Amino acid sequence: KFGGDSIKQFKAHLKVSAKYWYMNKFFLIGMMGSGKTSVGLKLSQIIKYSYIDIDSIIDSSNYIIKKSIDSFRVKEKIEFSKINRLKDNIVVSIGGGAILSSYNKKIIKKYHCIYLNTSLDILINRVSNDEEFRPLIQAKKNDCINIEIFKNLYNEREAIYSKLADYIVCTNDKNIEEVSINIKNYLIKNEFIN
């Protein structure tokens, strides 16, 4: 038998469920070096979802070199639009600057957003020791990263990541498996997956 409070709770549950009944996409956001690609791939394997890495699809580093960052951002929006139309269960890793677009943010907000939060020092250490070319912070391949530009990007984006995220996981002292399991447990606890 339902009383007044239990009916209110049930209606509140229905409202939340209605928002997430189509919740078949999980977007991973964060700075370059936060582990979005590695964690995205591992998480997708653990929860048995498809996986898409937008930067890999576009081949971001080469695209930016051959065209421009502005041209890349247009292409990125096109990929977001394609992903939005897919009906599959997908884990999506996005480039660190994708959240600067209001169009991209609107799509991310329709689904679920997980921020891989990493301290600035650890990010700098990771990208400094990475062989991947990052045209926003390197003048040419195998160059040192421009730490000032990186810090500016971090300061510009960190608050946006935090505000956009439905869940924030700190990756500082965790490996890929630990971060992925942390996210999986969160998704199960909040009934986004079984």
mmCIF file of C-alpha atoms in Angstrom:
data_model
loop_
_atom_site.group_PDB
_atom_site.id
_atom_site.type_symbol
_atom_site.label_atom_id
_atom_site.label_comp_id
_atom_site.label_asym_id
_atom_site.label_seq_id
_atom_site.Cartn_x
_atom_site.Cartn_y
_atom_site.Cartn_z
ATOM 1 C CA LYS A 1 0.000 0.000 0.000
ATOM 2 C CA PHE A 2 1.408 3.392 -0.987
ATOM 3 C CA GLY A 3 1.243 6.322 1.398
ATOM 4 C CA GLY A 4 1.774 9.991 0.530
ATOM 5 C CA ASP A 5 5.563 9.924 1.022
ATOM 6 C CA SER A 6 6.120 6.704 -0.890
ATOM 7 C CA ILE A 7 4.089 8.029 -3.850
ATOM 8 C CA LYS A 8 6.228 11.186 -3.880
ATOM 9 C CA GLN A 9 9.392 9.064 -3.768
ATOM 10 C CA PHE A 10 8.108 6.850 -6.587
ATOM 11 C CA LYS A 11 7.282 9.898 -8.753
ATOM 12 C CA ALA A 12 10.729 11.360 -8.048
ATOM 13 C CA HIS A 13 12.310 8.025 -9.048
ATOM 14 C CA LEU A 14 10.307 8.022 -12.286
ATOM 15 C CA LYS A 15 11.544 11.525 -13.168
ATOM 16 C CA VAL A 16 15.162 10.473 -12.658
ATOM 17 C CA SER A 17 14.591 7.221 -14.562
ATOM 18 C CA ALA A 18 12.993 9.087 -17.463
ATOM 19 C CA LYS A 19 16.110 11.198 -17.874
ATOM 20 C CA TYR A 20 18.392 8.165 -17.941
ATOM 21 C CA TRP A 21 16.306 5.483 -19.646
ATOM 22 C CA TYR A 22 18.192 6.153 -22.861
ATOM 23 C CA MET A 23 21.503 6.630 -21.040
ATOM 24 C CA ASN A 24 23.559 4.554 -23.416
ATOM 25 C CA LYS A 25 26.578 6.818 -23.780
ATOM 26 C CA PHE A 26 29.251 7.668 -21.224
ATOM 27 C CA PHE A 27 31.553 10.551 -22.154
ATOM 28 C CA LEU A 28 35.031 10.698 -20.596
ATOM 29 C CA ILE A 29 36.412 14.208 -20.268
ATOM 30 C CA GLY A 30 39.642 15.665 -18.914
ATOM 31 C CA MET A 31 42.957 17.182 -19.869
ATOM 32 C CA MET A 32 45.403 15.576 -22.259
ATOM 33 C CA GLY A 33 47.327 13.037 -20.231
ATOM 34 C CA SER A 34 44.437 12.253 -17.878
ATOM 35 C CA GLY A 35 43.996 8.783 -19.387
ATOM 36 C CA LYS A 36 40.760 9.198 -21.347
ATOM 37 C CA THR A 37 41.821 6.882 -24.183
ATOM 38 C CA SER A 38 43.296 4.142 -21.970
ATOM 39 C CA VAL A 39 40.490 4.243 -19.412
ATOM 40 C CA GLY A 40 37.820 4.518 -22.112
ATOM 41 C CA LEU A 41 39.046 1.392 -23.856
ATOM 42 C CA LYS A 42 39.384 -0.566 -20.596
ATOM 43 C CA LEU A 43 36.005 0.592 -19.256
ATOM 44 C CA SER A 44 34.263 -0.351 -22.505
ATOM 45 C CA GLN A 45 35.742 -3.859 -22.273
ATOM 46 C CA ILE A 46 34.703 -4.246 -18.622
ATOM 47 C CA ILE A 47 31.090 -3.108 -19.132
ATOM 48 C CA LYS A 48 30.852 -4.615 -22.638
ATOM 49 C CA TYR A 49 30.076 -1.352 -24.448
ATOM 50 C CA SER A 50 31.395 -0.175 -27.795
ATOM 51 C CA TYR A 51 34.216 2.353 -27.659
ATOM 52 C CA ILE A 52 34.850 5.523 -29.651
ATOM 53 C CA ASP A 53 37.810 7.884 -29.315
ATOM 54 C CA ILE A 54 36.952 11.046 -31.236
ATOM 55 C CA ASP A 55 40.570 12.251 -31.481
ATOM 56 C CA SER A 56 41.595 8.884 -32.946
ATOM 57 C CA ILE A 57 38.752 8.889 -35.466
ATOM 58 C CA ILE A 58 39.788 12.330 -36.697
ATOM 59 C CA ASP A 59 43.534 11.679 -36.250
ATOM 60 C CA SER A 60 43.638 14.965 -34.368
ATOM 61 C CA SER A 61 47.380 15.694 -34.334
ATOM 62 C CA ASN A 62 47.800 15.222 -38.096
ATOM 63 C CA TYR A 63 44.509 16.953 -38.847
ATOM 64 C CA ILE A 64 45.511 20.062 -36.882
ATOM 65 C CA ILE A 65 48.948 20.165 -38.578
ATOM 66 C CA LYS A 66 47.511 19.783 -42.089
ATOM 67 C CA LYS A 67 44.496 22.070 -41.604
ATOM 68 C CA SER A 68 44.047 24.173 -38.452
ATOM 69 C CA ILE A 69 42.677 23.973 -34.926
ATOM 70 C CA ASP A 70 39.521 25.788 -36.097
ATOM 71 C CA SER A 71 38.996 23.273 -38.897
ATOM 72 C CA PHE A 72 39.548 20.485 -36.373
ATOM 73 C CA ARG A 73 36.873 21.898 -34.050
ATOM 74 C CA VAL A 74 34.361 21.882 -36.944
ATOM 75 C CA LYS A 75 35.223 18.244 -37.716
ATOM 76 C CA GLU A 76 34.931 17.409 -34.022
ATOM 77 C CA LYS A 77 31.362 18.792 -33.948
ATOM 78 C CA ILE A 78 30.466 16.604 -36.914
ATOM 79 C CA GLU A 79 31.723 13.536 -35.024
ATOM 80 C CA PHE A 80 29.721 14.547 -31.939
ATOM 81 C CA SER A 81 26.622 14.791 -34.114
ATOM 82 C CA LYS A 82 27.233 11.297 -35.520
ATOM 83 C CA ILE A 83 27.715 9.825 -32.044
ATOM 84 C CA ASN A 84 24.552 11.521 -30.816
ATOM 85 C CA ARG A 85 22.555 9.729 -33.545
ATOM 86 C CA LEU A 86 23.970 6.279 -32.716
ATOM 87 C CA LYS A 87 21.697 3.971 -30.749
ATOM 88 C CA ASP A 88 24.528 1.763 -29.453
ATOM 89 C CA ASN A 89 25.833 1.555 -25.902
ATOM 90 C CA ILE A 90 29.080 3.507 -26.145
ATOM 91 C CA VAL A 91 31.946 4.783 -24.016
ATOM 92 C CA VAL A 92 33.249 7.947 -25.708
ATOM 93 C CA SER A 93 36.649 9.537 -25.080
ATOM 94 C CA ILE A 94 36.839 13.122 -26.269
ATOM 95 C CA GLY A 95 39.666 15.584 -26.791
ATOM 96 C CA GLY A 96 40.485 17.875 -23.896
ATOM 97 C CA GLY A 97 39.202 20.984 -25.680
ATOM 98 C CA ALA A 98 35.928 19.500 -26.967
ATOM 99 C CA ILE A 99 34.162 20.921 -23.911
ATOM 100 C CA LEU A 100 34.832 24.475 -25.134
ATOM 101 C CA SER A 101 32.048 24.058 -27.715
ATOM 102 C CA SER A 102 28.526 24.761 -26.470
ATOM 103 C CA TYR A 103 27.236 22.353 -29.143
ATOM 104 C CA ASN A 104 29.415 19.521 -27.827
ATOM 105 C CA LYS A 105 28.473 20.317 -24.218
ATOM 106 C CA LYS A 106 24.785 20.144 -25.122
ATOM 107 C CA ILE A 107 25.248 16.624 -26.501
ATOM 108 C CA ILE A 108 27.354 15.505 -23.534
ATOM 109 C CA LYS A 109 24.671 16.734 -21.111
ATOM 110 C CA LYS A 110 22.077 14.515 -22.811
ATOM 111 C CA TYR A 111 23.998 11.478 -21.616
ATOM 112 C CA HIS A 112 26.458 10.928 -18.794
ATOM 113 C CA CYS A 113 29.788 12.648 -18.249
ATOM 114 C CA ILE A 114 32.751 11.377 -16.236
ATOM 115 C CA TYR A 115 35.681 13.694 -15.521
ATOM 116 C CA LEU A 116 39.103 12.089 -15.129
ATOM 117 C CA ASN A 117 40.572 14.629 -12.749
ATOM 118 C CA THR A 118 44.353 14.669 -12.543
ATOM 119 C CA SER A 119 46.653 17.130 -10.801
ATOM 120 C CA LEU A 120 48.569 19.604 -12.943
ATOM 121 C CA ASP A 121 51.986 18.246 -11.892
ATOM 122 C CA ILE A 122 51.060 14.671 -12.799
ATOM 123 C CA LEU A 123 49.578 15.776 -16.139
ATOM 124 C CA ILE A 124 52.757 17.687 -17.007
ATOM 125 C CA ASN A 125 54.867 14.664 -16.074
ATOM 126 C CA ARG A 126 52.704 12.319 -18.175
ATOM 127 C CA VAL A 127 52.601 14.449 -21.327
ATOM 128 C CA SER A 128 56.305 15.327 -21.029
ATOM 129 C CA ASN A 129 57.179 11.629 -21.080
ATOM 130 C CA ASP A 130 54.682 10.690 -23.778
ATOM 131 C CA GLU A 131 55.827 10.165 -27.353
ATOM 132 C CA GLU A 132 52.521 11.390 -28.779
ATOM 133 C CA PHE A 133 52.762 14.700 -30.639
ATOM 134 C CA ARG A 134 50.459 17.334 -29.137
ATOM 135 C CA PRO A 135 50.277 20.318 -31.485
ATOM 136 C CA LEU A 136 48.605 22.629 -28.972
ATOM 137 C CA ILE A 137 51.578 22.431 -26.611
ATOM 138 C CA GLN A 138 54.502 21.425 -28.879
ATOM 139 C CA ALA A 139 56.003 23.414 -31.743
ATOM 140 C CA LYS A 140 57.031 20.230 -33.561
ATOM 141 C CA LYS A 141 57.206 16.485 -33.047
ATOM 142 C CA ASN A 142 59.657 15.388 -30.302
ATOM 143 C CA ASP A 143 59.888 18.983 -28.993
ATOM 144 C CA CYS A 144 59.522 19.703 -25.296
ATOM 145 C CA ILE A 145 56.032 20.683 -24.277
ATOM 146 C CA ASN A 146 55.335 24.348 -23.591
ATOM 147 C CA ILE A 147 54.494 24.179 -19.902
ATOM 148 C CA GLU A 148 53.068 27.717 -19.753
ATOM 149 C CA ILE A 149 50.609 26.995 -22.561
ATOM 150 C CA PHE A 150 49.698 23.715 -20.874
ATOM 151 C CA LYS A 151 49.066 25.478 -17.540
ATOM 152 C CA ASN A 152 46.896 28.067 -19.307
ATOM 153 C CA LEU A 153 44.852 25.316 -20.988
ATOM 154 C CA TYR A 154 44.451 23.574 -17.620
ATOM 155 C CA ASN A 155 43.332 26.779 -15.892
ATOM 156 C CA GLU A 156 40.904 27.566 -18.715
ATOM 157 C CA ARG A 157 39.312 24.103 -18.763
ATOM 158 C CA GLU A 158 39.370 22.667 -15.238
ATOM 159 C CA ALA A 159 36.287 24.524 -13.980
ATOM 160 C CA ILE A 160 34.374 23.585 -17.143
ATOM 161 C CA TYR A 161 35.203 19.898 -16.641
ATOM 162 C CA SER A 162 34.054 20.013 -13.023
ATOM 163 C CA LYS A 163 30.814 21.785 -13.845
ATOM 164 C CA LEU A 164 29.967 19.490 -16.765
ATOM 165 C CA ALA A 165 30.740 16.219 -14.959
ATOM 166 C CA ASP A 166 28.128 13.956 -13.432
ATOM 167 C CA TYR A 167 30.943 12.068 -11.721
ATOM 168 C CA ILE A 168 34.552 13.014 -10.967
ATOM 169 C CA VAL A 169 37.240 10.391 -10.441
ATOM 170 C CA CYS A 170 40.759 11.322 -9.368
ATOM 171 C CA THR A 171 43.342 9.440 -11.425
ATOM 172 C CA ASN A 172 46.461 10.667 -9.596
ATOM 173 C CA ASP A 173 47.509 7.515 -7.758
ATOM 174 C CA LYS A 174 45.451 4.986 -9.702
ATOM 175 C CA ASN A 175 46.251 2.782 -12.656
ATOM 176 C CA ILE A 176 43.964 2.259 -15.669
ATOM 177 C CA GLU A 177 42.298 -0.810 -14.147
ATOM 178 C CA GLU A 178 41.590 0.941 -10.823
ATOM 179 C CA VAL A 179 40.067 4.004 -12.508
ATOM 180 C CA SER A 180 37.953 1.823 -14.789
ATOM 181 C CA ILE A 181 36.667 -0.315 -11.892
ATOM 182 C CA ASN A 182 35.933 2.846 -9.895
ATOM 183 C CA ILE A 183 33.779 4.146 -12.756
ATOM 184 C CA LYS A 184 32.096 0.769 -13.288
ATOM 185 C CA ASN A 185 31.168 0.579 -9.582
ATOM 186 C CA TYR A 186 29.766 4.100 -9.715
ATOM 187 C CA LEU A 187 27.672 3.237 -12.802
ATOM 188 C CA ILE A 188 26.318 0.074 -11.168
ATOM 189 C CA LYS A 189 25.595 1.815 -7.834
ATOM 190 C CA ASN A 190 23.613 4.516 -9.625
ATOM 191 C CA GLU A 191 21.830 1.976 -11.852
ATOM 192 C CA PHE A 192 23.205 3.264 -15.167
ATOM 193 C CA ILE A 193 24.366 -0.271 -15.958
ATOM 194 C CA ASN A 194 23.603 -3.708 -14.484
#
